[in-house]
Amino acid sequence: MTDTPNIDDNHFRPIDKDRLLSEQDLDHPPRILLLYGSLRERAFSRLMTEEAARVLNRFGAETKTFNPSGLPLPDDAEADHPKVQELRDLVTWSEGMVWCSPERHGAMTGIMKTQIDWIPLSLGAVRPTQGKTLAVMQVNGGSQSFNTVNQLRILGRWMRLLTIPNQSSTPKAFQQFDDNDRMKPSPNYDRMVDVMEELVKFTLLTRGRSDYLVERYSERKETGAALIQRVNQTAM
């Protein structure tokens, strides 16, 4: 049952357990970027990310939050726009991300999607999202829904992020925060803490080895074929 004539042995690699399981000597806290999907003055997705950042800090992570105000629509500005560059620099800096969007018309907001659309799959030879961890959350104006987190999961997979199993969906978000814009104690708050705890654990497990985790036979093969083509063209 090991006959695999279609595999190119030049690019097939056995699992390297030493590389996969070796201790990582990283001298900085986990770096987590938080994105939210509303520009309202009292945006509950922003308040939720602020609570999440506090919890992440308690778990020993370093956090940065991107303010989407002023970010242009995709294709309505060049990639050197200051807000686009700010977002892309933060994504490159990060080792994990939190995406939190309100649900609007049964979906994530356009503000949330705009941020994700400005994050490319590759920047030259660098893939800014591949192999990094992701936690998804949503806030709802009414009853609980999972439309937005499900959509965010699809996008996370498309961006080649390692999306953690747990997630948070908070119903009637306007009832969940006090007059000081702090989230009240509740099972919804506890779920958010669970998600952040899981995110930090997955980030610690995968950072430093994420390049190896997402390394692919097909891409090694493609790279080898491209190299041969370039060499042959030079020879001509």
mmCIF file of C-alpha atoms in Angstrom:
data_model
loop_
_atom_site.group_PDB
_atom_site.id
_atom_site.type_symbol
_atom_site.label_atom_id
_atom_site.label_comp_id
_atom_site.label_asym_id
_atom_site.label_seq_id
_atom_site.Cartn_x
_atom_site.Cartn_y
_atom_site.Cartn_z
ATOM 1 C CA MET A 1 0.000 0.000 0.000
ATOM 2 C CA THR A 2 2.996 2.356 -0.341
ATOM 3 C CA ASP A 3 3.117 2.342 -4.141
ATOM 4 C CA THR A 4 2.767 6.029 -5.138
ATOM 5 C CA PRO A 5 4.088 6.400 -8.699
ATOM 6 C CA ASN A 6 2.511 9.861 -9.077
ATOM 7 C CA ILE A 7 4.656 11.373 -6.304
ATOM 8 C CA ASP A 8 7.825 13.188 -7.304
ATOM 9 C CA ASP A 9 10.405 11.920 -4.812
ATOM 10 C CA ASN A 10 12.587 14.971 -5.423
ATOM 11 C CA HIS A 11 10.027 17.067 -3.565
ATOM 12 C CA PHE A 12 8.465 14.559 -1.169
ATOM 13 C CA ARG A 13 9.641 15.007 2.441
ATOM 14 C CA PRO A 14 9.094 12.681 5.409
ATOM 15 C CA ILE A 15 7.707 14.402 8.500
ATOM 16 C CA ASP A 16 10.592 16.039 10.348
ATOM 17 C CA LYS A 17 9.641 15.464 13.992
ATOM 18 C CA ASP A 18 12.690 17.315 15.269
ATOM 19 C CA ARG A 19 11.696 20.424 13.360
ATOM 20 C CA LEU A 20 8.044 20.025 14.319
ATOM 21 C CA LEU A 21 8.488 19.316 18.027
ATOM 22 C CA SER A 22 11.693 21.137 18.910
ATOM 23 C CA GLU A 23 11.590 23.796 21.610
ATOM 24 C CA GLN A 24 11.375 27.298 20.182
ATOM 25 C CA ASP A 25 13.653 29.941 21.636
ATOM 26 C CA LEU A 26 11.575 33.061 21.024
ATOM 27 C CA ASP A 27 12.447 36.062 23.155
ATOM 28 C CA HIS A 28 9.227 38.053 22.802
ATOM 29 C CA PRO A 29 5.584 37.679 23.886
ATOM 30 C CA PRO A 30 3.008 36.396 21.375
ATOM 31 C CA ARG A 31 2.094 39.256 19.032
ATOM 32 C CA ILE A 32 -1.635 39.577 18.460
ATOM 33 C CA LEU A 33 -3.365 42.039 16.112
ATOM 34 C CA LEU A 34 -7.045 42.856 16.692
ATOM 35 C CA LEU A 35 -9.406 44.047 13.952
ATOM 36 C CA TYR A 36 -12.976 45.273 14.485
ATOM 37 C CA GLY A 37 -15.749 46.058 12.035
ATOM 38 C CA SER A 38 -17.581 49.259 12.934
ATOM 39 C CA LEU A 39 -16.871 52.996 12.966
ATOM 40 C CA ARG A 40 -19.703 53.961 15.285
ATOM 41 C CA GLU A 41 -18.766 56.185 18.223
ATOM 42 C CA ARG A 42 -19.845 53.399 20.591
ATOM 43 C CA ALA A 43 -18.980 50.388 18.464
ATOM 44 C CA PHE A 44 -19.538 47.171 20.373
ATOM 45 C CA SER A 45 -17.132 45.244 18.145
ATOM 46 C CA ARG A 46 -14.434 47.733 19.174
ATOM 47 C CA LEU A 47 -15.408 47.471 22.837
ATOM 48 C CA MET A 48 -15.245 43.688 22.539
ATOM 49 C CA THR A 49 -11.750 43.816 21.043
ATOM 50 C CA GLU A 50 -10.673 46.159 23.837
ATOM 51 C CA GLU A 51 -11.865 43.620 26.404
ATOM 52 C CA ALA A 52 -10.147 40.852 24.453
ATOM 53 C CA ALA A 53 -6.891 42.839 24.366
ATOM 54 C CA ARG A 54 -6.983 43.228 28.147
ATOM 55 C CA VAL A 55 -7.407 39.473 28.547
ATOM 56 C CA LEU A 56 -4.645 38.742 26.023
ATOM 57 C CA ASN A 57 -2.325 41.039 27.957
ATOM 58 C CA ARG A 58 -3.149 39.119 31.127
ATOM 59 C CA PHE A 59 -2.110 35.939 29.302
ATOM 60 C CA GLY A 60 1.241 37.545 28.465
ATOM 61 C CA ALA A 61 0.585 38.592 24.860
ATOM 62 C CA GLU A 62 1.536 41.877 23.229
ATOM 63 C CA THR A 63 -1.440 43.418 21.427
ATOM 64 C CA LYS A 64 -2.056 46.081 18.812
ATOM 65 C CA THR A 65 -5.449 47.179 17.483
ATOM 66 C CA PHE A 66 -6.012 48.660 14.035
ATOM 67 C CA ASN A 67 -8.417 51.587 13.710
ATOM 68 C CA PRO A 68 -10.150 51.195 10.311
ATOM 69 C CA SER A 69 -11.231 54.839 10.142
ATOM 70 C CA GLY A 70 -9.799 56.336 6.960
ATOM 71 C CA LEU A 71 -9.056 53.024 5.286
ATOM 72 C CA PRO A 72 -10.123 53.332 1.620
ATOM 73 C CA LEU A 73 -12.226 50.802 -0.222
ATOM 74 C CA PRO A 74 -10.248 48.114 -2.038
ATOM 75 C CA ASP A 75 -9.158 49.284 -5.517
ATOM 76 C CA ASP A 76 -10.146 52.874 -4.655
ATOM 77 C CA ALA A 77 -6.579 53.739 -3.663
ATOM 78 C CA GLU A 78 -3.066 52.480 -4.245
ATOM 79 C CA ALA A 79 -1.387 50.032 -1.893
ATOM 80 C CA ASP A 80 0.958 52.789 -0.682
ATOM 81 C CA HIS A 81 -1.957 54.586 0.998
ATOM 82 C CA PRO A 82 -0.888 55.299 4.617
ATOM 83 C CA LYS A 83 -3.775 53.370 6.195
ATOM 84 C CA VAL A 84 -3.190 50.384 3.923
ATOM 85 C CA GLN A 85 0.491 50.373 4.785
ATOM 86 C CA GLU A 86 -0.319 50.663 8.484
ATOM 87 C CA LEU A 87 -2.628 47.654 8.288
ATOM 88 C CA ARG A 88 -0.190 45.547 6.285
ATOM 89 C CA ASP A 89 2.700 46.402 8.599
ATOM 90 C CA LEU A 90 0.624 45.307 11.596
ATOM 91 C CA VAL A 91 -0.335 42.041 9.915
ATOM 92 C CA THR A 92 3.324 41.349 9.133
ATOM 93 C CA TRP A 93 4.254 42.138 12.744
ATOM 94 C CA SER A 94 1.630 39.827 14.192
ATOM 95 C CA GLU A 95 1.827 36.122 14.983
ATOM 96 C CA GLY A 96 -1.923 35.818 15.515
ATOM 97 C CA MET A 97 -5.067 37.853 14.967
ATOM 98 C CA VAL A 98 -8.527 38.477 16.388
ATOM 99 C CA TRP A 99 -11.301 39.432 13.970
ATOM 100 C CA CYS A 100 -14.492 40.823 15.535
ATOM 101 C CA SER A 101 -17.377 42.126 13.446
ATOM 102 C CA PRO A 102 -20.969 43.132 14.068
ATOM 103 C CA GLU A 103 -23.559 41.183 12.100
ATOM 104 C CA ARG A 104 -25.311 43.462 9.624
ATOM 105 C CA HIS A 105 -27.967 42.148 7.231
ATOM 106 C CA GLY A 106 -26.988 38.629 8.227
ATOM 107 C CA ALA A 107 -23.319 39.085 7.365
ATOM 108 C CA MET A 108 -20.080 40.743 8.445
ATOM 109 C CA THR A 109 -19.867 44.474 7.837
ATOM 110 C CA GLY A 110 -18.280 46.018 4.772
ATOM 111 C CA ILE A 111 -15.764 47.689 7.090
ATOM 112 C CA MET A 112 -14.598 44.278 8.293
ATOM 113 C CA LYS A 113 -14.410 42.865 4.774
ATOM 114 C CA THR A 114 -12.516 45.915 3.522
ATOM 115 C CA GLN A 115 -9.760 45.338 6.058
ATOM 116 C CA ILE A 116 -9.423 41.700 5.100
ATOM 117 C CA ASP A 117 -9.497 42.539 1.380
ATOM 118 C CA TRP A 118 -6.531 44.876 1.806
ATOM 119 C CA ILE A 119 -4.455 42.047 3.299
ATOM 120 C CA PRO A 120 -2.753 40.258 0.392
ATOM 121 C CA LEU A 121 -1.983 36.558 0.246
ATOM 122 C CA SER A 122 1.593 37.462 -0.625
ATOM 123 C CA LEU A 123 3.888 40.469 -0.530
ATOM 124 C CA GLY A 124 6.750 39.513 -2.795
ATOM 125 C CA ALA A 125 8.168 36.348 -1.258
ATOM 126 C CA VAL A 126 6.407 36.950 2.077
ATOM 127 C CA ARG A 127 2.964 35.556 2.875
ATOM 128 C CA PRO A 128 1.775 37.848 5.666
ATOM 129 C CA THR A 129 -1.050 35.619 6.946
ATOM 130 C CA GLN A 130 -0.024 32.051 6.177
ATOM 131 C CA GLY A 131 0.474 29.912 9.272
ATOM 132 C CA LYS A 132 -0.567 32.586 11.766
ATOM 133 C CA THR A 133 -3.344 31.944 14.260
ATOM 134 C CA LEU A 134 -6.802 33.500 14.147
ATOM 135 C CA ALA A 135 -9.724 33.844 16.574
ATOM 136 C CA VAL A 136 -13.128 34.989 15.294
ATOM 137 C CA MET A 137 -15.846 36.822 17.214
ATOM 138 C CA GLN A 138 -19.065 38.658 16.441
ATOM 139 C CA VAL A 139 -21.479 40.960 18.236
ATOM 140 C CA ASN A 140 -25.196 41.045 17.519
ATOM 141 C CA GLY A 141 -27.827 43.720 17.958
ATOM 142 C CA GLY A 142 -30.477 41.087 18.515
ATOM 143 C CA SER A 143 -30.582 37.374 19.211
ATOM 144 C CA GLN A 144 -27.539 35.173 18.870
ATOM 145 C CA SER A 145 -26.344 34.292 15.380
ATOM 146 C CA PHE A 146 -23.294 32.604 13.903
ATOM 147 C CA ASN A 147 -23.456 33.911 10.338
ATOM 148 C CA THR A 148 -20.552 36.304 10.763
ATOM 149 C CA VAL A 149 -18.158 33.973 12.572
ATOM 150 C CA ASN A 150 -18.875 31.316 9.954
ATOM 151 C CA GLN A 151 -18.003 33.782 7.191
ATOM 152 C CA LEU A 152 -14.875 34.888 9.033
ATOM 153 C CA ARG A 153 -13.806 31.248 9.288
ATOM 154 C CA ILE A 154 -14.132 30.848 5.528
ATOM 155 C CA LEU A 155 -12.012 33.943 4.996
ATOM 156 C CA GLY A 156 -9.456 32.785 7.552
ATOM 157 C CA ARG A 157 -9.095 29.476 5.745
ATOM 158 C CA TRP A 158 -8.759 31.298 2.421
ATOM 159 C CA MET A 159 -6.032 33.495 3.912
ATOM 160 C CA ARG A 160 -4.251 30.302 5.094
ATOM 161 C CA LEU A 161 -4.604 31.203 8.750
ATOM 162 C CA LEU A 162 -4.766 28.607 11.523
ATOM 163 C CA THR A 163 -8.239 29.418 12.843
ATOM 164 C CA ILE A 164 -8.726 28.086 16.365
ATOM 165 C CA PRO A 165 -11.762 25.870 17.155
ATOM 166 C CA ASN A 166 -13.413 28.142 19.720
ATOM 167 C CA GLN A 167 -15.324 31.314 18.840
ATOM 168 C CA SER A 168 -17.519 33.977 20.432
ATOM 169 C CA SER A 169 -20.941 35.296 19.402
ATOM 170 C CA THR A 170 -22.495 37.844 21.754
ATOM 171 C CA PRO A 171 -26.250 38.547 21.476
ATOM 172 C CA LYS A 172 -27.827 41.901 22.363
ATOM 173 C CA ALA A 173 -24.430 43.497 22.732
ATOM 174 C CA PHE A 174 -25.978 46.775 23.895
ATOM 175 C CA GLN A 175 -26.943 44.970 27.123
ATOM 176 C CA GLN A 176 -23.476 43.508 27.684
ATOM 177 C CA PHE A 177 -21.554 46.732 28.421
ATOM 178 C CA ASP A 178 -21.908 49.160 31.300
ATOM 179 C CA ASP A 179 -21.853 52.958 31.262
ATOM 180 C CA ASN A 180 -18.045 52.898 31.381
ATOM 181 C CA ASP A 181 -17.937 50.764 28.207
ATOM 182 C CA ARG A 182 -16.693 47.741 30.112
ATOM 183 C CA MET A 183 -18.195 44.320 29.474
ATOM 184 C CA LYS A 184 -20.356 43.040 32.303
ATOM 185 C CA PRO A 185 -19.709 39.666 33.967
ATOM 186 C CA SER A 186 -21.681 37.011 32.098
ATOM 187 C CA PRO A 187 -21.321 33.676 30.296
ATOM 188 C CA ASN A 188 -20.648 35.745 27.161
ATOM 189 C CA TYR A 189 -17.687 37.399 28.855
ATOM 190 C CA ASP A 190 -16.440 34.009 30.016
ATOM 191 C CA ARG A 191 -16.674 32.671 26.456
ATOM 192 C CA MET A 192 -14.555 35.578 25.191
ATOM 193 C CA VAL A 193 -11.938 34.751 27.839
ATOM 194 C CA ASP A 194 -12.015 31.102 26.716
ATOM 195 C CA VAL A 195 -11.370 32.153 23.119
ATOM 196 C CA MET A 196 -8.442 34.387 24.049
ATOM 197 C CA GLU A 197 -6.909 31.680 26.246
ATOM 198 C CA GLU A 198 -7.150 29.199 23.384
ATOM 199 C CA LEU A 199 -5.688 31.705 20.926
ATOM 200 C CA VAL A 200 -2.615 32.307 23.077
ATOM 201 C CA LYS A 201 -2.088 28.554 23.532
ATOM 202 C CA PHE A 202 -2.302 27.870 19.800
ATOM 203 C CA THR A 203 -0.048 30.826 19.036
ATOM 204 C CA LEU A 204 2.600 29.625 21.473
ATOM 205 C CA LEU A 205 2.397 26.116 20.004
ATOM 206 C CA THR A 206 2.691 27.166 16.374
ATOM 207 C CA ARG A 207 4.803 30.318 16.167
ATOM 208 C CA GLY A 208 8.375 29.670 15.173
ATOM 209 C CA ARG A 209 7.307 26.523 13.352
ATOM 210 C CA SER A 210 4.338 27.826 11.359
ATOM 211 C CA ASP A 211 6.398 27.943 8.162
ATOM 212 C CA TYR A 212 6.984 24.223 8.496
ATOM 213 C CA LEU A 213 3.374 23.464 9.433
ATOM 214 C CA VAL A 214 2.083 24.963 6.183
ATOM 215 C CA GLU A 215 4.924 23.802 3.918
ATOM 216 C CA ARG A 216 3.461 21.841 1.001
ATOM 217 C CA TYR A 217 4.596 19.108 -1.338
ATOM 218 C CA SER A 218 2.747 20.705 -4.267
ATOM 219 C CA GLU A 219 4.469 24.061 -3.754
ATOM 220 C CA ARG A 220 7.905 22.469 -3.446
ATOM 221 C CA LYS A 221 7.194 20.635 -6.685
ATOM 222 C CA GLU A 222 5.962 23.783 -8.412
ATOM 223 C CA THR A 223 9.011 25.709 -7.273
ATOM 224 C CA GLY A 224 11.287 22.979 -8.575
ATOM 225 C CA ALA A 225 9.565 22.960 -11.951
ATOM 226 C CA ALA A 226 9.778 26.749 -12.187
ATOM 227 C CA LEU A 227 13.490 26.616 -11.403
ATOM 228 C CA ILE A 228 14.090 24.046 -14.132
ATOM 229 C CA GLN A 229 12.181 26.218 -16.605
ATOM 230 C CA ARG A 230 14.260 29.276 -15.738
ATOM 231 C CA VAL A 231 17.499 27.341 -16.049
ATOM 232 C CA ASN A 232 16.462 25.966 -19.456
ATOM 233 C CA GLN A 233 15.504 29.430 -20.670
ATOM 234 C CA THR A 234 18.896 30.772 -19.579
ATOM 235 C CA ALA A 235 20.617 27.935 -21.386
ATOM 236 C CA MET A 236 18.809 28.854 -24.614
#
